[in-house]
Amino acid sequence: MSDKLLILVGSPRRNGNTAALADAVRKGALTGGSDVTLRYLDDHISAFLRDCRQCRGPDGECAIDDRYRSLFFDDFLPARGVIFCTPIYWYGVSAQLKAFFDRSFCYYAASYPGSQDALAAMARKRLGLVLASEETYPGVALGIIHQIQEFSRYTNSDFVGVVRGAGNSRGEVRRDPTNPVGNAQRFGRDIFSRAYSDYRLETPRSPRVWPESGLTSSSS
Ligand SMILES: Cc1cc2nc3c(=O)[nH]c(=O)nc-3n(C[C@H](O)[C@H](O)[C@H](O)COP(=O)(O)O)c2cc1C
């Protein structure tokens, strides 16, 4: 069975730079044989997290009447990999993507009847990040990278990589000479096979990172 990959797009611009990179991830993932779903967060999230104690229904369900629940249960929880795609807004993720993380609280909080199952399914995913921004300097992405790293640590997931592209007008990211579109496509293709390491003192390891014969497999 193919690995399920979910691509979440946090930009409101359907023909913008984040969308172009997300589509490249999707194309790459299809060539890699993944079972891919791409969702625009705007189609699923119409409100921020509220006070769950005030707004949760008697059955424990979130009372906000939008499509977040199906996104979380049908797409996010079953996925083995998730790639978060967002424009950089004020040196952070877009409000759409932040709301995606915040709204999950309703289902993993102890007050939700199925919270243990939700927590178990949130864990141990392969996670990736794709960013579009106007500025090119490395620092512009650091806060977001840190946030996803902490989310990965908290959920015992593997944060396997980041693709960044620069552009401002719609689709301009395609002209970025660092080739983020190609990088995004390779990232989608390799998300489940890409080497990932995060050592501790006691981690057993080989003195070499790459096998002698495997050097070029992910560079094409
Ligand atoms: C509200 C807002 C805030 C932004 N903040 C930043 C920023 O802090 N740094 C930056 O490099 N670009 C910033 N930008 C520019 C966008 O990141 C850039 O135009 C990006 O390519 C937009 O992606 P999209 O085409 O997917 O919407 C901002 C744009 C908007 C609309």
PDB file of C-alpha atoms and ligand atoms in Angstrom:
ATOM      1  CA  MET A   1       0.000   0.000   0.000  1.00  0.00           C
ATOM      2  CA  SER A   2       1.311   3.509  -0.835  1.00  0.00           C
ATOM      3  CA  ASP A   3       2.344   5.898   1.888  1.00  0.00           C
ATOM      4  CA  LYS A   4      -0.202   8.631   2.485  1.00  0.00           C
ATOM      5  CA  LEU A   5       1.198  12.124   2.075  1.00  0.00           C
ATOM      6  CA  LEU A   6      -0.833  15.200   3.000  1.00  0.00           C
ATOM      7  CA  ILE A   7       0.164  18.598   1.602  1.00  0.00           C
ATOM      8  CA  LEU A   8      -1.375  21.493   3.522  1.00  0.00           C
ATOM      9  CA  VAL A   9      -1.346  24.890   1.821  1.00  0.00           C
ATOM     10  CA  GLY A  10      -1.624  27.895   4.106  1.00  0.00           C
ATOM     11  CA  SER A  11      -1.773  30.692   1.528  1.00  0.00           C
ATOM     12  CA  PRO A  12      -5.012  32.343   0.432  1.00  0.00           C
ATOM     13  CA  ARG A  13      -3.563  32.834  -3.085  1.00  0.00           C
ATOM     14  CA  ARG A  14      -4.452  29.838  -5.260  1.00  0.00           C
ATOM     15  CA  ASN A  15      -2.083  30.973  -7.994  1.00  0.00           C
ATOM     16  CA  GLY A  16       0.612  32.271  -5.691  1.00  0.00           C
ATOM     17  CA  ASN A  17       4.093  31.157  -4.770  1.00  0.00           C
ATOM     18  CA  THR A  18       3.186  28.746  -1.989  1.00  0.00           C
ATOM     19  CA  ALA A  19       0.671  27.096  -4.300  1.00  0.00           C
ATOM     20  CA  ALA A  20       3.327  26.737  -7.024  1.00  0.00           C
ATOM     21  CA  LEU A  21       5.720  25.062  -4.591  1.00  0.00           C
ATOM     22  CA  ALA A  22       2.979  22.864  -3.134  1.00  0.00           C
ATOM     23  CA  ASP A  23       2.011  21.725  -6.611  1.00  0.00           C
ATOM     24  CA  ALA A  24       5.641  20.826  -7.310  1.00  0.00           C
ATOM     25  CA  VAL A  25       5.696  18.768  -4.105  1.00  0.00           C
ATOM     26  CA  ARG A  26       2.509  17.033  -5.259  1.00  0.00           C
ATOM     27  CA  LYS A  27       3.939  16.191  -8.675  1.00  0.00           C
ATOM     28  CA  GLY A  28       7.124  14.843  -7.124  1.00  0.00           C
ATOM     29  CA  ALA A  29       5.194  12.776  -4.610  1.00  0.00           C
ATOM     30  CA  LEU A  30       3.152  11.198  -7.395  1.00  0.00           C
ATOM     31  CA  THR A  31       6.329  10.174  -9.222  1.00  0.00           C
ATOM     32  CA  GLY A  32       7.584   8.736  -5.936  1.00  0.00           C
ATOM     33  CA  GLY A  33       4.472   6.566  -5.699  1.00  0.00           C
ATOM     34  CA  SER A  34       2.849   8.240  -2.705  1.00  0.00           C
ATOM     35  CA  ASP A  35      -0.880   8.471  -2.180  1.00  0.00           C
ATOM     36  CA  VAL A  36      -1.114  12.275  -2.206  1.00  0.00           C
ATOM     37  CA  THR A  37      -3.787  14.645  -0.929  1.00  0.00           C
ATOM     38  CA  LEU A  38      -3.406  18.415  -1.258  1.00  0.00           C
ATOM     39  CA  ARG A  39      -5.641  20.698   0.772  1.00  0.00           C
ATOM     40  CA  TYR A  40      -5.989  24.449   0.975  1.00  0.00           C
ATOM     41  CA  LEU A  41      -6.551  25.349   4.596  1.00  0.00           C
ATOM     42  CA  ASP A  42      -8.942  28.127   3.573  1.00  0.00           C
ATOM     43  CA  ASP A  43     -11.373  25.465   2.345  1.00  0.00           C
ATOM     44  CA  HIS A  44     -11.499  23.845   5.779  1.00  0.00           C
ATOM     45  CA  ILE A  45     -10.925  26.477   8.421  1.00  0.00           C
ATOM     46  CA  SER A  46     -13.289  29.397   8.858  1.00  0.00           C
ATOM     47  CA  ALA A  47     -12.552  30.406  12.443  1.00  0.00           C
ATOM     48  CA  PHE A  48      -9.835  30.474  15.062  1.00  0.00           C
ATOM     49  CA  LEU A  49      -9.790  28.206  18.080  1.00  0.00           C
ATOM     50  CA  ARG A  50     -12.337  29.324  20.672  1.00  0.00           C
ATOM     51  CA  ASP A  51     -12.683  28.498  24.339  1.00  0.00           C
ATOM     52  CA  CYS A  52     -13.456  24.775  24.098  1.00  0.00           C
ATOM     53  CA  ARG A  53     -15.200  24.737  27.447  1.00  0.00           C
ATOM     54  CA  GLN A  54     -17.714  27.264  26.168  1.00  0.00           C
ATOM     55  CA  CYS A  55     -18.161  26.083  22.632  1.00  0.00           C
ATOM     56  CA  ARG A  56     -17.762  22.297  22.571  1.00  0.00           C
ATOM     57  CA  GLY A  57     -21.005  20.373  21.946  1.00  0.00           C
ATOM     58  CA  PRO A  58     -22.497  17.912  24.487  1.00  0.00           C
ATOM     59  CA  ASP A  59     -20.948  15.017  22.502  1.00  0.00           C
ATOM     60  CA  GLY A  60     -17.491  16.542  22.930  1.00  0.00           C
ATOM     61  CA  GLU A  61     -17.306  17.717  19.331  1.00  0.00           C
ATOM     62  CA  CYS A  62     -16.082  21.117  18.221  1.00  0.00           C
ATOM     63  CA  ALA A  63     -19.091  23.346  17.546  1.00  0.00           C
ATOM     64  CA  ILE A  64     -17.400  25.475  14.893  1.00  0.00           C
ATOM     65  CA  ASP A  65     -19.323  24.713  11.740  1.00  0.00           C
ATOM     66  CA  ASP A  66     -16.615  24.264   9.127  1.00  0.00           C
ATOM     67  CA  ARG A  67     -14.605  21.440   7.538  1.00  0.00           C
ATOM     68  CA  TYR A  68     -11.742  21.286  10.035  1.00  0.00           C
ATOM     69  CA  ARG A  69     -12.916  18.011  11.520  1.00  0.00           C
ATOM     70  CA  SER A  70     -12.749  16.111   8.240  1.00  0.00           C
ATOM     71  CA  LEU A  71      -9.360  17.629   7.473  1.00  0.00           C
ATOM     72  CA  PHE A  72      -7.998  16.553  10.845  1.00  0.00           C
ATOM     73  CA  PHE A  73      -9.524  13.072  11.061  1.00  0.00           C
ATOM     74  CA  ASP A  74      -9.720  11.995   7.417  1.00  0.00           C
ATOM     75  CA  ASP A  75      -6.555  13.587   6.050  1.00  0.00           C
ATOM     76  CA  PHE A  76      -4.116  14.581   8.802  1.00  0.00           C
ATOM     77  CA  LEU A  77      -4.326  11.740  11.290  1.00  0.00           C
ATOM     78  CA  PRO A  78      -4.080   8.877   8.756  1.00  0.00           C
ATOM     79  CA  ALA A  79      -1.175  10.489   6.838  1.00  0.00           C
ATOM     80  CA  ARG A  80       2.289   9.039   7.303  1.00  0.00           C
ATOM     81  CA  GLY A  81       3.791  12.258   6.024  1.00  0.00           C
ATOM     82  CA  VAL A  82       2.663  15.885   6.075  1.00  0.00           C
ATOM     83  CA  ILE A  83       4.230  18.823   4.263  1.00  0.00           C
ATOM     84  CA  PHE A  84       3.240  22.214   5.627  1.00  0.00           C
ATOM     85  CA  CYS A  85       3.388  24.897   2.916  1.00  0.00           C
ATOM     86  CA  THR A  86       3.057  28.515   3.953  1.00  0.00           C
ATOM     87  CA  PRO A  87       3.963  32.008   2.885  1.00  0.00           C
ATOM     88  CA  ILE A  88       6.031  33.845   5.449  1.00  0.00           C
ATOM     89  CA  TYR A  89       3.834  36.463   7.050  1.00  0.00           C
ATOM     90  CA  TRP A  90       5.511  38.718   9.570  1.00  0.00           C
ATOM     91  CA  TYR A  91       8.337  36.215  10.086  1.00  0.00           C
ATOM     92  CA  GLY A  92       5.873  33.504  11.018  1.00  0.00           C
ATOM     93  CA  VAL A  93       3.455  31.077   9.395  1.00  0.00           C
ATOM     94  CA  SER A  94       0.194  32.347   7.903  1.00  0.00           C
ATOM     95  CA  ALA A  95      -2.809  32.605  10.206  1.00  0.00           C
ATOM     96  CA  GLN A  96      -4.383  29.725   8.278  1.00  0.00           C
ATOM     97  CA  LEU A  97      -1.573  27.345   9.185  1.00  0.00           C
ATOM     98  CA  LYS A  98      -1.379  28.557  12.760  1.00  0.00           C
ATOM     99  CA  ALA A  99      -5.127  27.969  13.097  1.00  0.00           C
ATOM    100  CA  PHE A 100      -4.630  24.422  11.805  1.00  0.00           C
ATOM    101  CA  PHE A 101      -2.277  23.695  14.709  1.00  0.00           C
ATOM    102  CA  ASP A 102      -4.391  25.571  17.247  1.00  0.00           C
ATOM    103  CA  ARG A 103      -7.668  23.910  16.284  1.00  0.00           C
ATOM    104  CA  SER A 104      -6.192  20.431  16.783  1.00  0.00           C
ATOM    105  CA  PHE A 105      -6.330  21.229  20.501  1.00  0.00           C
ATOM    106  CA  CYS A 106     -10.061  20.534  20.507  1.00  0.00           C
ATOM    107  CA  TYR A 107      -9.354  16.870  19.649  1.00  0.00           C
ATOM    108  CA  TYR A 108      -6.219  16.061  21.619  1.00  0.00           C
ATOM    109  CA  ALA A 109      -7.265  17.849  24.831  1.00  0.00           C
ATOM    110  CA  ALA A 110      -8.177  15.373  27.587  1.00  0.00           C
ATOM    111  CA  SER A 111     -11.736  16.708  27.588  1.00  0.00           C
ATOM    112  CA  TYR A 112     -12.366  15.230  24.120  1.00  0.00           C
ATOM    113  CA  PRO A 113     -13.623  11.636  24.437  1.00  0.00           C
ATOM    114  CA  GLY A 114     -11.313  10.302  21.697  1.00  0.00           C
ATOM    115  CA  SER A 115      -8.240  12.291  22.669  1.00  0.00           C
ATOM    116  CA  GLN A 116      -5.982   9.283  23.285  1.00  0.00           C
ATOM    117  CA  ASP A 117      -6.583   7.965  19.782  1.00  0.00           C
ATOM    118  CA  ALA A 118      -5.995  11.426  18.313  1.00  0.00           C
ATOM    119  CA  LEU A 119      -2.738  11.809  20.237  1.00  0.00           C
ATOM    120  CA  ALA A 120      -1.507   8.406  19.126  1.00  0.00           C
ATOM    121  CA  ALA A 121      -2.266   9.197  15.476  1.00  0.00           C
ATOM    122  CA  MET A 122      -0.607  12.633  15.650  1.00  0.00           C
ATOM    123  CA  ALA A 123       2.709  10.978  16.460  1.00  0.00           C
ATOM    124  CA  ARG A 124       5.489   9.495  14.349  1.00  0.00           C
ATOM    125  CA  LYS A 125       4.916  11.205  11.043  1.00  0.00           C
ATOM    126  CA  ARG A 126       7.464  12.414   8.550  1.00  0.00           C
ATOM    127  CA  LEU A 127       7.061  16.193   8.440  1.00  0.00           C
ATOM    128  CA  GLY A 128       8.328  18.765   5.964  1.00  0.00           C
ATOM    129  CA  LEU A 129       8.140  22.507   5.514  1.00  0.00           C
ATOM    130  CA  VAL A 130       7.867  24.568   2.340  1.00  0.00           C
ATOM    131  CA  LEU A 131       8.147  28.350   2.573  1.00  0.00           C
ATOM    132  CA  ALA A 132       7.610  31.247   0.181  1.00  0.00           C
ATOM    133  CA  SER A 133       8.858  34.681   1.153  1.00  0.00           C
ATOM    134  CA  GLU A 134       9.854  38.004  -0.320  1.00  0.00           C
ATOM    135  CA  GLU A 135      13.090  38.235   1.628  1.00  0.00           C
ATOM    136  CA  THR A 136      15.940  35.822   0.987  1.00  0.00           C
ATOM    137  CA  TYR A 137      18.092  36.005   4.094  1.00  0.00           C
ATOM    138  CA  PRO A 138      18.219  32.839   6.228  1.00  0.00           C
ATOM    139  CA  GLY A 139      16.915  34.494   9.394  1.00  0.00           C
ATOM    140  CA  VAL A 140      13.488  35.159   7.907  1.00  0.00           C
ATOM    141  CA  ALA A 141      12.642  31.451   8.208  1.00  0.00           C
ATOM    142  CA  LEU A 142      14.232  30.644  11.563  1.00  0.00           C
ATOM    143  CA  GLY A 143      11.193  31.229  13.765  1.00  0.00           C
ATOM    144  CA  ILE A 144       9.053  28.983  11.585  1.00  0.00           C
ATOM    145  CA  ILE A 145      11.688  26.272  11.381  1.00  0.00           C
ATOM    146  CA  HIS A 146      11.937  26.370  15.148  1.00  0.00           C
ATOM    147  CA  GLN A 147       8.163  26.084  15.523  1.00  0.00           C
ATOM    148  CA  ILE A 148       7.951  23.029  13.270  1.00  0.00           C
ATOM    149  CA  GLN A 149      10.961  21.495  14.986  1.00  0.00           C
ATOM    150  CA  GLU A 150       9.239  21.859  18.342  1.00  0.00           C
ATOM    151  CA  PHE A 151       5.967  20.486  16.975  1.00  0.00           C
ATOM    152  CA  SER A 152       7.930  17.506  15.644  1.00  0.00           C
ATOM    153  CA  ARG A 153       9.694  16.951  18.940  1.00  0.00           C
ATOM    154  CA  TYR A 154       6.423  17.189  20.852  1.00  0.00           C
ATOM    155  CA  THR A 155       4.683  14.690  18.577  1.00  0.00           C
ATOM    156  CA  ASN A 156       7.678  12.343  18.239  1.00  0.00           C
ATOM    157  CA  SER A 157       7.720  13.040  14.524  1.00  0.00           C
ATOM    158  CA  ASP A 158      10.653  13.363  12.123  1.00  0.00           C
ATOM    159  CA  PHE A 159      11.197  16.826  10.654  1.00  0.00           C
ATOM    160  CA  VAL A 160      12.970  15.752   7.495  1.00  0.00           C
ATOM    161  CA  GLY A 161      13.486  18.937   5.511  1.00  0.00           C
ATOM    162  CA  VAL A 162      12.749  22.474   4.409  1.00  0.00           C
ATOM    163  CA  VAL A 163      12.375  23.996   0.954  1.00  0.00           C
ATOM    164  CA  ARG A 164      12.472  27.764   0.599  1.00  0.00           C
ATOM    165  CA  GLY A 165      11.674  29.911  -2.397  1.00  0.00           C
ATOM    166  CA  ALA A 166      11.715  33.682  -2.883  1.00  0.00           C
ATOM    167  CA  GLY A 167       9.070  35.614  -4.747  1.00  0.00           C
ATOM    168  CA  ASN A 168       6.472  38.270  -4.174  1.00  0.00           C
ATOM    169  CA  SER A 169       4.168  38.616  -7.148  1.00  0.00           C
ATOM    170  CA  ARG A 170       2.053  35.570  -8.004  1.00  0.00           C
ATOM    171  CA  GLY A 171       4.129  32.678  -9.282  1.00  0.00           C
ATOM    172  CA  GLU A 172       7.368  34.678  -9.215  1.00  0.00           C
ATOM    173  CA  VAL A 173       8.978  31.936  -7.167  1.00  0.00           C
ATOM    174  CA  ARG A 174       9.432  30.048 -10.460  1.00  0.00           C
ATOM    175  CA  ARG A 175      12.099  32.610 -11.364  1.00  0.00           C
ATOM    176  CA  ASP A 176      14.124  32.061  -8.186  1.00  0.00           C
ATOM    177  CA  PRO A 177      17.545  30.924  -9.471  1.00  0.00           C
ATOM    178  CA  THR A 178      17.991  28.553  -6.520  1.00  0.00           C
ATOM    179  CA  ASN A 179      15.289  26.434  -8.209  1.00  0.00           C
ATOM    180  CA  PRO A 180      12.845  25.955  -5.322  1.00  0.00           C
ATOM    181  CA  VAL A 181      10.305  24.404  -7.692  1.00  0.00           C
ATOM    182  CA  GLY A 182      12.755  21.628  -8.571  1.00  0.00           C
ATOM    183  CA  ASN A 183      13.745  21.285  -4.933  1.00  0.00           C
ATOM    184  CA  ALA A 184      10.089  20.999  -3.914  1.00  0.00           C
ATOM    185  CA  GLN A 185       9.492  18.335  -6.532  1.00  0.00           C
ATOM    186  CA  ARG A 186      12.444  16.269  -5.302  1.00  0.00           C
ATOM    187  CA  PHE A 187      11.304  16.779  -1.725  1.00  0.00           C
ATOM    188  CA  GLY A 188       7.876  15.390  -2.550  1.00  0.00           C
ATOM    189  CA  ARG A 189       9.398  12.456  -4.344  1.00  0.00           C
ATOM    190  CA  ASP A 190      11.802  11.588  -1.532  1.00  0.00           C
ATOM    191  CA  ILE A 191       9.847  12.498   1.593  1.00  0.00           C
ATOM    192  CA  PHE A 192       9.558   8.901   2.747  1.00  0.00           C
ATOM    193  CA  SER A 193      13.002   7.720   1.635  1.00  0.00           C
ATOM    194  CA  ARG A 194      15.183  10.712   2.480  1.00  0.00           C
ATOM    195  CA  ALA A 195      17.821  10.087   5.147  1.00  0.00           C
ATOM    196  CA  TYR A 196      16.893  11.495   8.537  1.00  0.00           C
ATOM    197  CA  SER A 197      19.109  11.556  11.617  1.00  0.00           C
ATOM    198  CA  ASP A 198      18.809  13.235  15.002  1.00  0.00           C
ATOM    199  CA  TYR A 199      21.416  11.697  17.275  1.00  0.00           C
ATOM    200  CA  ARG A 200      21.772  11.420  21.017  1.00  0.00           C
ATOM    201  CA  LEU A 201      25.022  10.590  22.809  1.00  0.00           C
ATOM    202  CA  GLU A 202      24.057   6.964  23.013  1.00  0.00           C
ATOM    203  CA  THR A 203      22.829   6.584  19.433  1.00  0.00           C
ATOM    204  CA  PRO A 204      24.620   3.705  17.723  1.00  0.00           C
ATOM    205  CA  ARG A 205      26.024   4.917  14.412  1.00  0.00           C
ATOM    206  CA  SER A 206      28.371   4.143  11.613  1.00  0.00           C
ATOM    207  CA  PRO A 207      31.369   6.457  11.136  1.00  0.00           C
ATOM    208  CA  ARG A 208      30.065   7.175   7.619  1.00  0.00           C
ATOM    209  CA  VAL A 209      26.831   8.974   6.792  1.00  0.00           C
ATOM    210  CA  TRP A 210      26.385   7.653   3.232  1.00  0.00           C
ATOM    211  CA  PRO A 211      26.964   4.185   1.861  1.00  0.00           C
ATOM    212  CA  GLU A 212      29.872   4.126  -0.654  1.00  0.00           C
ATOM    213  CA  SER A 213      27.550   3.378  -3.570  1.00  0.00           C
ATOM    214  CA  GLY A 214      24.540   5.579  -2.709  1.00  0.00           C
ATOM    215  CA  LEU A 215      25.850   9.095  -3.213  1.00  0.00           C
ATOM    216  CA  THR A 216      23.848  10.284  -6.184  1.00  0.00           C
ATOM    217  CA  SER A 217      20.448   8.702  -5.635  1.00  0.00           C
ATOM    218  CA  SER A 218      18.645  11.801  -4.319  1.00  0.00           C
ATOM    219  CA  SER A 219      20.505  14.466  -6.296  1.00  0.00           C
ATOM    220  CA  SER A 220      18.926  13.790  -9.694  1.00  0.00           C
TER     221      SER A 220
HETATM  222  C1  LIG B   1       0.592  39.908   5.488  1.00  0.00           C
HETATM  223  C2  LIG B   1       1.905  39.667   4.789  1.00  0.00           C
HETATM  224  C3  LIG B   1       3.060  39.596   5.545  1.00  0.00           C
HETATM  225  C4  LIG B   1       4.283  39.319   4.932  1.00  0.00           C
HETATM  226  N1  LIG B   1       5.413  39.235   5.708  1.00  0.00           N
HETATM  227  C5  LIG B   1       6.586  38.910   5.117  1.00  0.00           C
HETATM  228  C6  LIG B   1       7.758  38.773   5.896  1.00  0.00           C
HETATM  229  O1  LIG B   1       7.778  38.966   7.105  1.00  0.00           O
HETATM  230  N2  LIG B   1       8.919  38.459   5.263  1.00  0.00           N
HETATM  231  C7  LIG B   1       8.963  38.218   3.911  1.00  0.00           C
HETATM  232  O2  LIG B   1      10.014  37.865   3.398  1.00  0.00           O
HETATM  233  N3  LIG B   1       7.856  38.318   3.147  1.00  0.00           N
HETATM  234  C8  LIG B   1       6.675  38.669   3.717  1.00  0.00           C
HETATM  235  N4  LIG B   1       5.538  38.763   2.950  1.00  0.00           N
HETATM  236  C9  LIG B   1       5.624  38.466   1.494  1.00  0.00           C
HETATM  237  C10 LIG B   1       5.174  37.044   1.181  1.00  0.00           C
HETATM  238  O3  LIG B   1       5.804  36.104   2.005  1.00  0.00           O
HETATM  239  C11 LIG B   1       5.493  36.709  -0.271  1.00  0.00           C
HETATM  240  O4  LIG B   1       4.857  37.612  -1.125  1.00  0.00           O
HETATM  241  C12 LIG B   1       5.088  35.307  -0.636  1.00  0.00           C
HETATM  242  O5  LIG B   1       5.625  34.958  -1.880  1.00  0.00           O
HETATM  243  C13 LIG B   1       3.574  35.166  -0.676  1.00  0.00           C
HETATM  244  O6  LIG B   1       3.224  33.832  -0.947  1.00  0.00           O
HETATM  245  P1  LIG B   1       1.886  33.470  -1.772  1.00  0.00           P
HETATM  246  O7  LIG B   1       2.133  33.898  -3.191  1.00  0.00           O
HETATM  247  O8  LIG B   1       1.733  32.029  -1.603  1.00  0.00           O
HETATM  248  O9  LIG B   1       0.777  34.252  -1.133  1.00  0.00           O
HETATM  249  C14 LIG B   1       4.322  39.092   3.539  1.00  0.00           C
HETATM  250  C15 LIG B   1       3.152  39.158   2.765  1.00  0.00           C
HETATM  251  C16 LIG B   1       1.954  39.456   3.392  1.00  0.00           C
HETATM  252  C17 LIG B   1       0.701  39.519   2.550  1.00  0.00           C
END
